[in-house]
PDB file of C-alpha atoms in Angstrom:
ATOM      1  CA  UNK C 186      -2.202  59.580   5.515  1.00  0.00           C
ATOM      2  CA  UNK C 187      -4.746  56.972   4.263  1.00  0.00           C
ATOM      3  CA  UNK C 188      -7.893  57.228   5.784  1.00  0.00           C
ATOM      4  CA  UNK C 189      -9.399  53.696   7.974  1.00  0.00           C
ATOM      5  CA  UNK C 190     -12.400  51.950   5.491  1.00  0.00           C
ATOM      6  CA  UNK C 191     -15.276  53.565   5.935  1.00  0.00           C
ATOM      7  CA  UNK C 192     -17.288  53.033   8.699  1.00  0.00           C
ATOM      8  CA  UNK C 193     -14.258  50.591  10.416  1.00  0.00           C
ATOM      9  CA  UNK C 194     -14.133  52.783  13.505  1.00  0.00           C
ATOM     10  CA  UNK C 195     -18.163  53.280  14.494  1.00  0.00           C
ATOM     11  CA  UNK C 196     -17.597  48.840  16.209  1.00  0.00           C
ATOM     12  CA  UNK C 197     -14.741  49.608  18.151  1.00  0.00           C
ATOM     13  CA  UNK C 198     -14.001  50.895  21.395  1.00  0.00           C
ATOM     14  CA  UNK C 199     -10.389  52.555  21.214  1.00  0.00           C
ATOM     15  CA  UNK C 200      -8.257  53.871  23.732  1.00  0.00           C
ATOM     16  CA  UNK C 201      -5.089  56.059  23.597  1.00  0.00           C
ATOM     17  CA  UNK C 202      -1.804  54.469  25.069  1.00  0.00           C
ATOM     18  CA  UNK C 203      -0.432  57.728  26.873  1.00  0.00           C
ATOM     19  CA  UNK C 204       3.018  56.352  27.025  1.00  0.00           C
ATOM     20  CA  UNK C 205       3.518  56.072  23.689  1.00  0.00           C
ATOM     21  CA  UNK C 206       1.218  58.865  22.297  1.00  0.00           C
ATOM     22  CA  UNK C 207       1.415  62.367  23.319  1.00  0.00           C
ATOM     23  CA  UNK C 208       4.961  61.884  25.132  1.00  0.00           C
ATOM     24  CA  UNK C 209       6.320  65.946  24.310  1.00  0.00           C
ATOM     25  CA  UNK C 210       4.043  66.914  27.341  1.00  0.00           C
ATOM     26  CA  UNK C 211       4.206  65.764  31.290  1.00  0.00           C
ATOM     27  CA  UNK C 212       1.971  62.602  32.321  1.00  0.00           C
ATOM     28  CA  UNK C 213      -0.553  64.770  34.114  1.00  0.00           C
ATOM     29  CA  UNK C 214      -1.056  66.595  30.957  1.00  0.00           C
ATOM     30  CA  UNK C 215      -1.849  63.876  28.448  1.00  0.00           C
ATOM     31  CA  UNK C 216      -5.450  62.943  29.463  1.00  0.00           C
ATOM     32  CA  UNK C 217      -6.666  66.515  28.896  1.00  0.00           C
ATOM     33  CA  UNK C 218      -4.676  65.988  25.591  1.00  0.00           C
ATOM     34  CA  UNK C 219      -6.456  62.735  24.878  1.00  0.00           C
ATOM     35  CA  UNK C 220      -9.550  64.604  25.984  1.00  0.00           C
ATOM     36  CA  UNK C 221      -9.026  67.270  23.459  1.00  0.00           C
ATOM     37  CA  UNK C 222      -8.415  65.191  20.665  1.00  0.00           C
ATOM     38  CA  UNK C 223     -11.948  63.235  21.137  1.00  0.00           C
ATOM     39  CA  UNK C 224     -11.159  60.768  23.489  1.00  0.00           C
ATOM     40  CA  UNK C 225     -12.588  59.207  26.751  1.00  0.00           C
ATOM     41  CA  UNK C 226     -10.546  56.315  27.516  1.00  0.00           C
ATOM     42  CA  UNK C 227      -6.625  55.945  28.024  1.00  0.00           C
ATOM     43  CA  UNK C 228      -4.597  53.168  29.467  1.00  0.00           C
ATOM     44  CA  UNK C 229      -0.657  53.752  29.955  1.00  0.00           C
ATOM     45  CA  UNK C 230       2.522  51.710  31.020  1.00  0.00           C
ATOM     46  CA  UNK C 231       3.771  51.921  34.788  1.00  0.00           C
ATOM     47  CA  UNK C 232       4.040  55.695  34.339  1.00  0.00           C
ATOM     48  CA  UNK C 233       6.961  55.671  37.393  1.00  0.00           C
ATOM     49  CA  UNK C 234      10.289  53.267  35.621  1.00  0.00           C
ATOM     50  CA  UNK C 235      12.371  54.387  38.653  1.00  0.00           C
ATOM     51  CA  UNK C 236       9.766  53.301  40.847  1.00  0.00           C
ATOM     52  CA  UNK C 237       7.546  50.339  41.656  1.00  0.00           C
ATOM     53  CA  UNK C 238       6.669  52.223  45.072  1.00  0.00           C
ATOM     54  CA  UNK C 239       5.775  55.999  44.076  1.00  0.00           C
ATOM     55  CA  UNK C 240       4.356  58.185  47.390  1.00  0.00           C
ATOM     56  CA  UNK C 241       0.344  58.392  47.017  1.00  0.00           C
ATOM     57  CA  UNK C 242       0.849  62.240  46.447  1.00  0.00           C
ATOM     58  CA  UNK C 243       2.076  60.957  42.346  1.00  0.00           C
ATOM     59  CA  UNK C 244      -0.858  58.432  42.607  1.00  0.00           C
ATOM     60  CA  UNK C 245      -3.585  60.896  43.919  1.00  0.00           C
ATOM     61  CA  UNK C 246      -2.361  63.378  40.958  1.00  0.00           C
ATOM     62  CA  UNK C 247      -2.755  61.417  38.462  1.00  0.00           C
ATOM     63  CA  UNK C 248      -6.044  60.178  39.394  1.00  0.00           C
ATOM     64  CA  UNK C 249      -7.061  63.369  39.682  1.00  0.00           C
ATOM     65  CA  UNK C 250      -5.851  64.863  36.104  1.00  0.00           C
ATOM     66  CA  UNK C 251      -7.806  61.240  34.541  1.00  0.00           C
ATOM     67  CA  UNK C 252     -11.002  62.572  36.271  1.00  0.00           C
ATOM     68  CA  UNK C 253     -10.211  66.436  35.780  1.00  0.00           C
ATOM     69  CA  UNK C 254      -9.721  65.597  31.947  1.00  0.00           C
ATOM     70  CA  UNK C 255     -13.126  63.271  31.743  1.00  0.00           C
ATOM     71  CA  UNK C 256     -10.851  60.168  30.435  1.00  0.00           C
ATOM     72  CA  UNK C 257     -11.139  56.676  31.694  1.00  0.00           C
ATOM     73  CA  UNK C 258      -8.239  54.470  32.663  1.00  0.00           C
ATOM     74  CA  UNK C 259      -9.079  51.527  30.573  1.00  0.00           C
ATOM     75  CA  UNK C 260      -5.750  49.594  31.198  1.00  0.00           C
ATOM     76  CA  UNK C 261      -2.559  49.647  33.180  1.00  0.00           C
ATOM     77  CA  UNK C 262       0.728  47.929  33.311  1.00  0.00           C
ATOM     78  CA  UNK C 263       2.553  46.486  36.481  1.00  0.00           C
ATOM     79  CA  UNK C 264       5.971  47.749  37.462  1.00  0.00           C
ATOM     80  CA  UNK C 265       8.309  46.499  34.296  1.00  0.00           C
ATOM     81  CA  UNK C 266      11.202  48.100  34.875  1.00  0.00           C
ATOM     82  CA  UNK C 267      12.834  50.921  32.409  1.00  0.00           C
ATOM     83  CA  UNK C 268      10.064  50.652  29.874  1.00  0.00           C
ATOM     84  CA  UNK C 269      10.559  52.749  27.209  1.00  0.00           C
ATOM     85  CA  UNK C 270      14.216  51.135  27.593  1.00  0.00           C
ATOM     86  CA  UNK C 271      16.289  48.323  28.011  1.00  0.00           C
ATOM     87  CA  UNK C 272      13.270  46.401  29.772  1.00  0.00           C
ATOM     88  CA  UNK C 273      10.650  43.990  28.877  1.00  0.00           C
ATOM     89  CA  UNK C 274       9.227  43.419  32.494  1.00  0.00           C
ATOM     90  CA  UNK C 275       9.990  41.966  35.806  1.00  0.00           C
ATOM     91  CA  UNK C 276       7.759  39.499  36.499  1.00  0.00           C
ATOM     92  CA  UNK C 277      11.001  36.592  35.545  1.00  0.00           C
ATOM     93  CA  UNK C 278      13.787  38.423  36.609  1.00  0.00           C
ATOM     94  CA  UNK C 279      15.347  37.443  39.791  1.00  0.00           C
ATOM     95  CA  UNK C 280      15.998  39.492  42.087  1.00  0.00           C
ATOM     96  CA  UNK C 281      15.674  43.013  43.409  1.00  0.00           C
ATOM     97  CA  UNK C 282      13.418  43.109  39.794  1.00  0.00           C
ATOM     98  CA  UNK C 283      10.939  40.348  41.027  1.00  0.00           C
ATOM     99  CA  UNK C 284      11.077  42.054  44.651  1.00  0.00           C
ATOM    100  CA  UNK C 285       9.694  45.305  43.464  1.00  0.00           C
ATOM    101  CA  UNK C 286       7.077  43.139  40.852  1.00  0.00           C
ATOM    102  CA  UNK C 287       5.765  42.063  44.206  1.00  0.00           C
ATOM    103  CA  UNK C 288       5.927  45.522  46.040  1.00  0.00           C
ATOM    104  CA  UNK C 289       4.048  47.039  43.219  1.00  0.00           C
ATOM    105  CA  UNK C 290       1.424  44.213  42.687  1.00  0.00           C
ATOM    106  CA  UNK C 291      -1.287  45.702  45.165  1.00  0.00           C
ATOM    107  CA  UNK C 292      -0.108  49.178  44.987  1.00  0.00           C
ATOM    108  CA  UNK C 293      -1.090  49.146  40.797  1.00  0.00           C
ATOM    109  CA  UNK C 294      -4.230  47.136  41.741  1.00  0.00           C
ATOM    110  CA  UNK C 295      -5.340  49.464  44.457  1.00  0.00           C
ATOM    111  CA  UNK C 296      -4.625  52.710  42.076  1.00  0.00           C
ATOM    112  CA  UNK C 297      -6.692  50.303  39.285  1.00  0.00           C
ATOM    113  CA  UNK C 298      -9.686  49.869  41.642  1.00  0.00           C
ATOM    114  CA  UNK C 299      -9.389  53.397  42.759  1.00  0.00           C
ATOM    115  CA  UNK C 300      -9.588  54.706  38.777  1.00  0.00           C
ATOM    116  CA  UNK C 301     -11.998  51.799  37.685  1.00  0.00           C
ATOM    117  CA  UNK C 302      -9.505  50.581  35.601  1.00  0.00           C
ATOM    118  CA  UNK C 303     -10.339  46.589  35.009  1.00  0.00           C
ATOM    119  CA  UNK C 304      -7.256  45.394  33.093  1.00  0.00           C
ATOM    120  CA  UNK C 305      -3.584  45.152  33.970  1.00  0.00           C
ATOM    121  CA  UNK C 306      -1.239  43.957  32.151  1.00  0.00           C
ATOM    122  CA  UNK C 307       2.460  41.841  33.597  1.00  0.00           C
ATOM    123  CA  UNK C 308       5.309  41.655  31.155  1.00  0.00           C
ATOM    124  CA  UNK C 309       7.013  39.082  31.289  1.00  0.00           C
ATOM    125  CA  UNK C 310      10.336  39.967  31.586  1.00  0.00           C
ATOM    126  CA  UNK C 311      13.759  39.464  29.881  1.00  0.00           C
ATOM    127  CA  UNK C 312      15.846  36.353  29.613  1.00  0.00           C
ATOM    128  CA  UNK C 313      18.837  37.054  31.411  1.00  0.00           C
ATOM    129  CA  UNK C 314      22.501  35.840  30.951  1.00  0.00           C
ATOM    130  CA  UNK C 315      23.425  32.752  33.213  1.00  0.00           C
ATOM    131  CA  UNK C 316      20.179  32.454  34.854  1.00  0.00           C
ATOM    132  CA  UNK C 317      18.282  28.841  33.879  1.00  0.00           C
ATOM    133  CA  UNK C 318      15.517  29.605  32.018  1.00  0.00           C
ATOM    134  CA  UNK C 319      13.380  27.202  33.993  1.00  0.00           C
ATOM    135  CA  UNK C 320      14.049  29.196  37.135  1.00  0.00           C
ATOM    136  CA  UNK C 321      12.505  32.324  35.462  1.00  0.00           C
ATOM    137  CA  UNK C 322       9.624  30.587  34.231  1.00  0.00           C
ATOM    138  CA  UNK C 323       9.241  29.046  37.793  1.00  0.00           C
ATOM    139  CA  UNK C 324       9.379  32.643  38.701  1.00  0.00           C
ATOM    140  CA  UNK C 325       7.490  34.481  36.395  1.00  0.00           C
ATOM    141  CA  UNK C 326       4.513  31.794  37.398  1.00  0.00           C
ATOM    142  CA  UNK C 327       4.710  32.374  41.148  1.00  0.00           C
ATOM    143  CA  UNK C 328       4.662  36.425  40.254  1.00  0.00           C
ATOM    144  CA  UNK C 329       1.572  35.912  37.838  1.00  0.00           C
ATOM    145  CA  UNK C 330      -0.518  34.040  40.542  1.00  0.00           C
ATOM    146  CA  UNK C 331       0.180  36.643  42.754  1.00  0.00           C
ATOM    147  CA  UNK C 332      -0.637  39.210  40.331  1.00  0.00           C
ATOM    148  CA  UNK C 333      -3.796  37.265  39.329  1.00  0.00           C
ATOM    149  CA  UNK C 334      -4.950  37.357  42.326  1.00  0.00           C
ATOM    150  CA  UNK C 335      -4.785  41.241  43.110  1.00  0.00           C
ATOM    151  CA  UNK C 336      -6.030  41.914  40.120  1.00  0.00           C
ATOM    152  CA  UNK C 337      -8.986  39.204  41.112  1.00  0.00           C
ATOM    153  CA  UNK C 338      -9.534  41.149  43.793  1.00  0.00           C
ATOM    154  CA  UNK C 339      -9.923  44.819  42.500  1.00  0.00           C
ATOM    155  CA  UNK C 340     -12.269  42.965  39.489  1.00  0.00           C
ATOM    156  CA  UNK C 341      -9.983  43.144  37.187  1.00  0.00           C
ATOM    157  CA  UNK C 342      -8.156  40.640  33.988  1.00  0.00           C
ATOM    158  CA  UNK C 343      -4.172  40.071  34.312  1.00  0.00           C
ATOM    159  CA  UNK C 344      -2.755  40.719  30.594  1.00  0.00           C
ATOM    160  CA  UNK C 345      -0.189  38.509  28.865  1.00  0.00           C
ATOM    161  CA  UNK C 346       1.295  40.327  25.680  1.00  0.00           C
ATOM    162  CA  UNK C 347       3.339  38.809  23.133  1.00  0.00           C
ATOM    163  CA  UNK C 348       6.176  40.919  21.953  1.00  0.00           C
ATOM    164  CA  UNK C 349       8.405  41.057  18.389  1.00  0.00           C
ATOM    165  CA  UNK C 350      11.382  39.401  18.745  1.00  0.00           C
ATOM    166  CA  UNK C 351      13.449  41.763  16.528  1.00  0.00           C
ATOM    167  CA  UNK C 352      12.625  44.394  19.069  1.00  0.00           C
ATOM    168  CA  UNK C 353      12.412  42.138  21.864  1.00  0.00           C
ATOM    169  CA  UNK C 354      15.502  39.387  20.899  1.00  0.00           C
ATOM    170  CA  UNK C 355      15.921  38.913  24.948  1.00  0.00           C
ATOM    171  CA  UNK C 356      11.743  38.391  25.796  1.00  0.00           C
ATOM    172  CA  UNK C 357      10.584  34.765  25.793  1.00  0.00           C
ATOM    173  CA  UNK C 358       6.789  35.288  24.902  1.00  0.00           C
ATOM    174  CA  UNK C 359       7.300  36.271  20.927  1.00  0.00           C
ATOM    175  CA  UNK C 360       4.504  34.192  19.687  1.00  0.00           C
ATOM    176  CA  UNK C 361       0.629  33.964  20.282  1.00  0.00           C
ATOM    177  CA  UNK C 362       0.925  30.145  21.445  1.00  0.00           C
ATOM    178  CA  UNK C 363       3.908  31.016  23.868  1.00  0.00           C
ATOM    179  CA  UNK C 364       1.194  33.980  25.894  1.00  0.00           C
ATOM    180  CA  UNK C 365      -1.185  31.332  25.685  1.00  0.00           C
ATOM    181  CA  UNK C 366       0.741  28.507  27.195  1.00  0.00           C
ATOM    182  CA  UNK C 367       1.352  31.163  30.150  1.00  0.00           C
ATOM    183  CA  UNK C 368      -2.319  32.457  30.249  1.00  0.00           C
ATOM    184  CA  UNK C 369      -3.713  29.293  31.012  1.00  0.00           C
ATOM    185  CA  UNK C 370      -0.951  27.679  33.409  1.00  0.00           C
ATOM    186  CA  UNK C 371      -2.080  31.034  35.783  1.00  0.00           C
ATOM    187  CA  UNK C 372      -5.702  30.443  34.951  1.00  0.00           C
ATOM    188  CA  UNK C 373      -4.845  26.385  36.332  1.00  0.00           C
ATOM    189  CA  UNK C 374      -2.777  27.486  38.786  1.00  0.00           C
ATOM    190  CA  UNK C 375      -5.664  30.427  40.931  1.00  0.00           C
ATOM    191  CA  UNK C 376      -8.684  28.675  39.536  1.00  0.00           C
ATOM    192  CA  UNK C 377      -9.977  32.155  38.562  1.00  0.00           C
ATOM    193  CA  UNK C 378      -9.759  32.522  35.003  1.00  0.00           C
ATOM    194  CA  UNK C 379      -8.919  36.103  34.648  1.00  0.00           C
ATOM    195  CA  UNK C 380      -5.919  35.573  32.962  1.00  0.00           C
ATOM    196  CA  UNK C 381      -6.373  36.989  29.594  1.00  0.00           C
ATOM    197  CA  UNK C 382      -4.050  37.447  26.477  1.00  0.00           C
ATOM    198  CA  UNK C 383      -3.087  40.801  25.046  1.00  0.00           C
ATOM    199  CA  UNK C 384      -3.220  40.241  21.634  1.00  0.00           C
ATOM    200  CA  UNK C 385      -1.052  42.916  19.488  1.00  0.00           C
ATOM    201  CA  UNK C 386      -1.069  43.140  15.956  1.00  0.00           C
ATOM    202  CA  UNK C 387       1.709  44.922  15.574  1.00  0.00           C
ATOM    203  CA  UNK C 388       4.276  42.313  17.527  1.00  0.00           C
ATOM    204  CA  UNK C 389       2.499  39.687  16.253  1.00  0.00           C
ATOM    205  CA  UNK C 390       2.773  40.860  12.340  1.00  0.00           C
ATOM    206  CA  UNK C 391       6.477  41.780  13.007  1.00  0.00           C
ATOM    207  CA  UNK C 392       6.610  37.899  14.277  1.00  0.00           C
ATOM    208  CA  UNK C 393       5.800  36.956  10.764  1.00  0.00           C
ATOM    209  CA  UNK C 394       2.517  35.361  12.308  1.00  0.00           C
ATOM    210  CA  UNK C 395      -0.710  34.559  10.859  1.00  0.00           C
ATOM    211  CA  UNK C 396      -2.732  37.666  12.510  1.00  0.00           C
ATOM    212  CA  UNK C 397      -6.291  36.698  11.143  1.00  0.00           C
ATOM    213  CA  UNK C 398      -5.384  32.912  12.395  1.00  0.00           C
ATOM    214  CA  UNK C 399      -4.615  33.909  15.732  1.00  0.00           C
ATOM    215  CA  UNK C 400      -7.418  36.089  16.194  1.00  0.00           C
ATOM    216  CA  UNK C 401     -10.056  33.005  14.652  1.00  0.00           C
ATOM    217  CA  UNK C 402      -8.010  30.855  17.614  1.00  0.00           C
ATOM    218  CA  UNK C 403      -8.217  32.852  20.435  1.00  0.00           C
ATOM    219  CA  UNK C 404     -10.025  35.567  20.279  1.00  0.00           C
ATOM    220  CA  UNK C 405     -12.098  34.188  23.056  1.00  0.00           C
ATOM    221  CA  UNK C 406      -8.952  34.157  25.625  1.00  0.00           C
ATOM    222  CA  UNK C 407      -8.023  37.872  24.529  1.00  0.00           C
ATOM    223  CA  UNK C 408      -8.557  40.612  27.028  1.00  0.00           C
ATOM    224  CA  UNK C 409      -7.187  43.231  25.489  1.00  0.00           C
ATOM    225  CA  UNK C 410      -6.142  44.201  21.731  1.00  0.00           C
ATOM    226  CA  UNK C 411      -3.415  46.846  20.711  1.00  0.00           C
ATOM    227  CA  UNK C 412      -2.572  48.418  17.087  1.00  0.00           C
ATOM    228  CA  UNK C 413       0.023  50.128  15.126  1.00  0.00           C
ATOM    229  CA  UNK C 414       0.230  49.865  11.582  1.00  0.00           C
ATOM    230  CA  UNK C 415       4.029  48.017  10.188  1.00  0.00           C
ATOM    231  CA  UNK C 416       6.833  48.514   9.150  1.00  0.00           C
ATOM    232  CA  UNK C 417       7.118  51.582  11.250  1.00  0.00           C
ATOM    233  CA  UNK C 418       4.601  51.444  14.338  1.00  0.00           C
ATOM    234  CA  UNK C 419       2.792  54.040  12.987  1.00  0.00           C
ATOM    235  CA  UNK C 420      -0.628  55.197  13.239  1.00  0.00           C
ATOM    236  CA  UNK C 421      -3.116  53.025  11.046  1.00  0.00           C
ATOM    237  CA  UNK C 422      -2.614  53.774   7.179  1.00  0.00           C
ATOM    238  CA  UNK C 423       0.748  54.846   7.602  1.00  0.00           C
ATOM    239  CA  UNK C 424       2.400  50.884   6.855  1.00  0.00           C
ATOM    240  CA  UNK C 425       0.609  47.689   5.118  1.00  0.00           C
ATOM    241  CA  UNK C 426      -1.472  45.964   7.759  1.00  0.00           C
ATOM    242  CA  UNK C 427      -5.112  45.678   6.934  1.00  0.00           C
ATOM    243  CA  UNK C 428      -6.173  46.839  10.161  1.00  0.00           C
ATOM    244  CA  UNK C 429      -9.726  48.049   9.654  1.00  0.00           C
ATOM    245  CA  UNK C 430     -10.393  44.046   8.228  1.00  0.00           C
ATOM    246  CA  UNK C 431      -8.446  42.773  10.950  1.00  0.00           C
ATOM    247  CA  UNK C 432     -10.484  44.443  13.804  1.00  0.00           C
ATOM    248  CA  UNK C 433     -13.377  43.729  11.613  1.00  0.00           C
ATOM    249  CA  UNK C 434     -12.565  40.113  12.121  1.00  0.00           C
ATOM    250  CA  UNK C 435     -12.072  40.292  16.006  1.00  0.00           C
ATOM    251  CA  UNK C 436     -15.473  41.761  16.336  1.00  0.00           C
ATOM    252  CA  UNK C 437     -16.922  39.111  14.242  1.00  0.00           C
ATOM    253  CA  UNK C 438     -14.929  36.453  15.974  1.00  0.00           C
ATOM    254  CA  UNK C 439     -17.023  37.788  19.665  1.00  0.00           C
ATOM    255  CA  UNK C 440     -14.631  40.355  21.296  1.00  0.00           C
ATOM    256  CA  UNK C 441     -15.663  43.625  21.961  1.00  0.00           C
ATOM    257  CA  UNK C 442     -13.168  45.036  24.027  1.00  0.00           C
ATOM    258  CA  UNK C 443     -10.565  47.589  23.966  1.00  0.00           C
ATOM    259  CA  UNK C 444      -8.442  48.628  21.081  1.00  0.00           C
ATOM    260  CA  UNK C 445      -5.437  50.775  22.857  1.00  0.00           C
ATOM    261  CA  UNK C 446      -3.514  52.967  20.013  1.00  0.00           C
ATOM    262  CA  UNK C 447       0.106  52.385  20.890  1.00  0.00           C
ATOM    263  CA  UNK C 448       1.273  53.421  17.850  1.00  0.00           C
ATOM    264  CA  UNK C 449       4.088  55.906  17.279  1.00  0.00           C
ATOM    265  CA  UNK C 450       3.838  59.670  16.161  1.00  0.00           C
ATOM    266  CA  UNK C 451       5.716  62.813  16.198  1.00  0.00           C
ATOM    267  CA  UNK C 452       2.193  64.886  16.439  1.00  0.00           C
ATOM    268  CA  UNK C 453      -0.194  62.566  18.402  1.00  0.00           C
ATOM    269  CA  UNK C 454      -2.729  65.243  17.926  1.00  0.00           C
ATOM    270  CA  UNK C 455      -2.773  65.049  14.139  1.00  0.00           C
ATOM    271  CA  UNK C 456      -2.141  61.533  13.750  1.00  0.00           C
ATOM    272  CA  UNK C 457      -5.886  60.024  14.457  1.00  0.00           C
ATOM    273  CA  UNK C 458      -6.842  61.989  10.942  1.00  0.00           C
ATOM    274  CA  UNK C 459      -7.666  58.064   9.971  1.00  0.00           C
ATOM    275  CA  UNK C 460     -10.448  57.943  12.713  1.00  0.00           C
ATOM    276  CA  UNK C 461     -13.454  60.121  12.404  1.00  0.00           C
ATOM    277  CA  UNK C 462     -14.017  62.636  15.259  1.00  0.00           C
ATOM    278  CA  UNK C 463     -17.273  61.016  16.285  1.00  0.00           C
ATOM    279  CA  UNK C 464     -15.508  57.417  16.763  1.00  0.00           C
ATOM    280  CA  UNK C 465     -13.157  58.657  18.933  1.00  0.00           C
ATOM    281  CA  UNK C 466     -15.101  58.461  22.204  1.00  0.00           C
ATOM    282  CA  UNK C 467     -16.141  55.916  24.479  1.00  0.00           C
ATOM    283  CA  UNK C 468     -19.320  54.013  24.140  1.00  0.00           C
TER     284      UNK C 468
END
């Protein structure tokens, strides 16, 4: 595996995506396993896809394996439906989907404040067959003020991600402008201004966009930032994105927030060979 430019790491705060990364053992096991590898911080989809309600026993439990294992929950997704899956979020579906969006919205806020977690992240949700899309939208921006405002409450930034439409052909949000357009009709819409893009470099390379343009345009509305090298998803030096540069330029540009690995690999453990061992924690 190619090794990250020298030095690209020591500016950067990274996190490890524990729904994508260390997936062979149970979800109460992975922080230790982040912990293990070098890491302090984690953030993770909504660990429950069958549930946007889970009892407080699950919650409690994996609170307590975050602070058994010394890791920090750096960012968390609402309720999005089967994600890994067919899913791409609930927040525009109508429906029993939207109904348990809005169940979950205080219960994932709560569990946020209760972790110190300070971003969480709404996807957006599928188009779906026969439905106007300007009833989902309609929808989807009811759902994000909500959301916006629990998340307001607990301290915490609501998330926006763009996806990749050739993974994503049914999501809406598969450019940087279309997250943005959404970002700041919540931000008019509660007057708070903690709606934040997730900016991915992965979707948004796989989009065919200009990565180094979007960050130089909005790096200042980003709230989050996610990597995985491409083709493949892969860990950084695995595919042809010039990630080290890239990051390079987001730091330049002012942020100097989170950079969550949600990249792909068969042996987590081994794959973050391309980040030195004392990178790997938490400043």
């Amino acid at each position: 595996m190619a090794r990250f430019s020298e030095g690209a790491g020591t500016d950067q705060r990274f996190d490890v995506n524990l729904s994508i990364l260390f997936t062979e053992l149970p979800l109460l096991e992975r922080p230790a396993a982040a912990a293990a590898a070098g890491f302090t911080a984690v953030e993770l989809w909504w660990p429950w896809i069958d549930t946007a309600t889970p009892e407080q026993s699950e919650l409690d439990a994996l609170k307590k394996a975050l602070e058994d294992a010394g890791t920090q929950l750096v960012g968390l997704n609402f309720y999005a439906g089967q994600l890994p899956g067919p899913d791409r979020g609930a927040v525009s579906v109508p429906g029993e989907e939207s109904d348990r969006f809005r169940a979950n919205i205080d219960i994932a806020a709560d569990f946020a404040a209760s972790v110190g977690c300070k971003a969480l992240n709404a996807l957006y949700g599928n188009r779906v067959e026969g439905v106007d899309p300007a009833v989902q939208d309609e929808l989807a921006l009811e759902n994000l003020v909500l959301a916006a405002r629990a998340a307001d409450r607990v301290g915490a930034i609501l998330l926006i991600e763009t996806l990749n439409k050739p993974e994503s052909p049914l999501y809406p949000l598969v450019s940087a402008p279309a997250a943005i357009e959404i970002v700041d009709k919540v931000n008019a819409a509660t007057g708070l201004g903690n709606a934040k893009f997730l900016l991915d470099i992965y979707h948004l390379a796989m989009n065919g966009e200009d990565v180094s343009q979007v960050i130089a345009q909005y790096a200042d509305k980003t709230g989050h930032v996610q990597i995985a090298d491409m083709p493949g998803r892969g860990a950084p030096g695995t595919g042809e994105l010039p990630l080290a540069d890239l990051l390079g330029e987001l730091k330049k540009a002012g942020y100097d927030g989170w950079v969550g690995l949600e990249y792909k690999a068969a042996d987590a453990a081994a794959s973050f060979e391309w980040l030195p061992a004392e990178d790997r924690a938490a400043r």
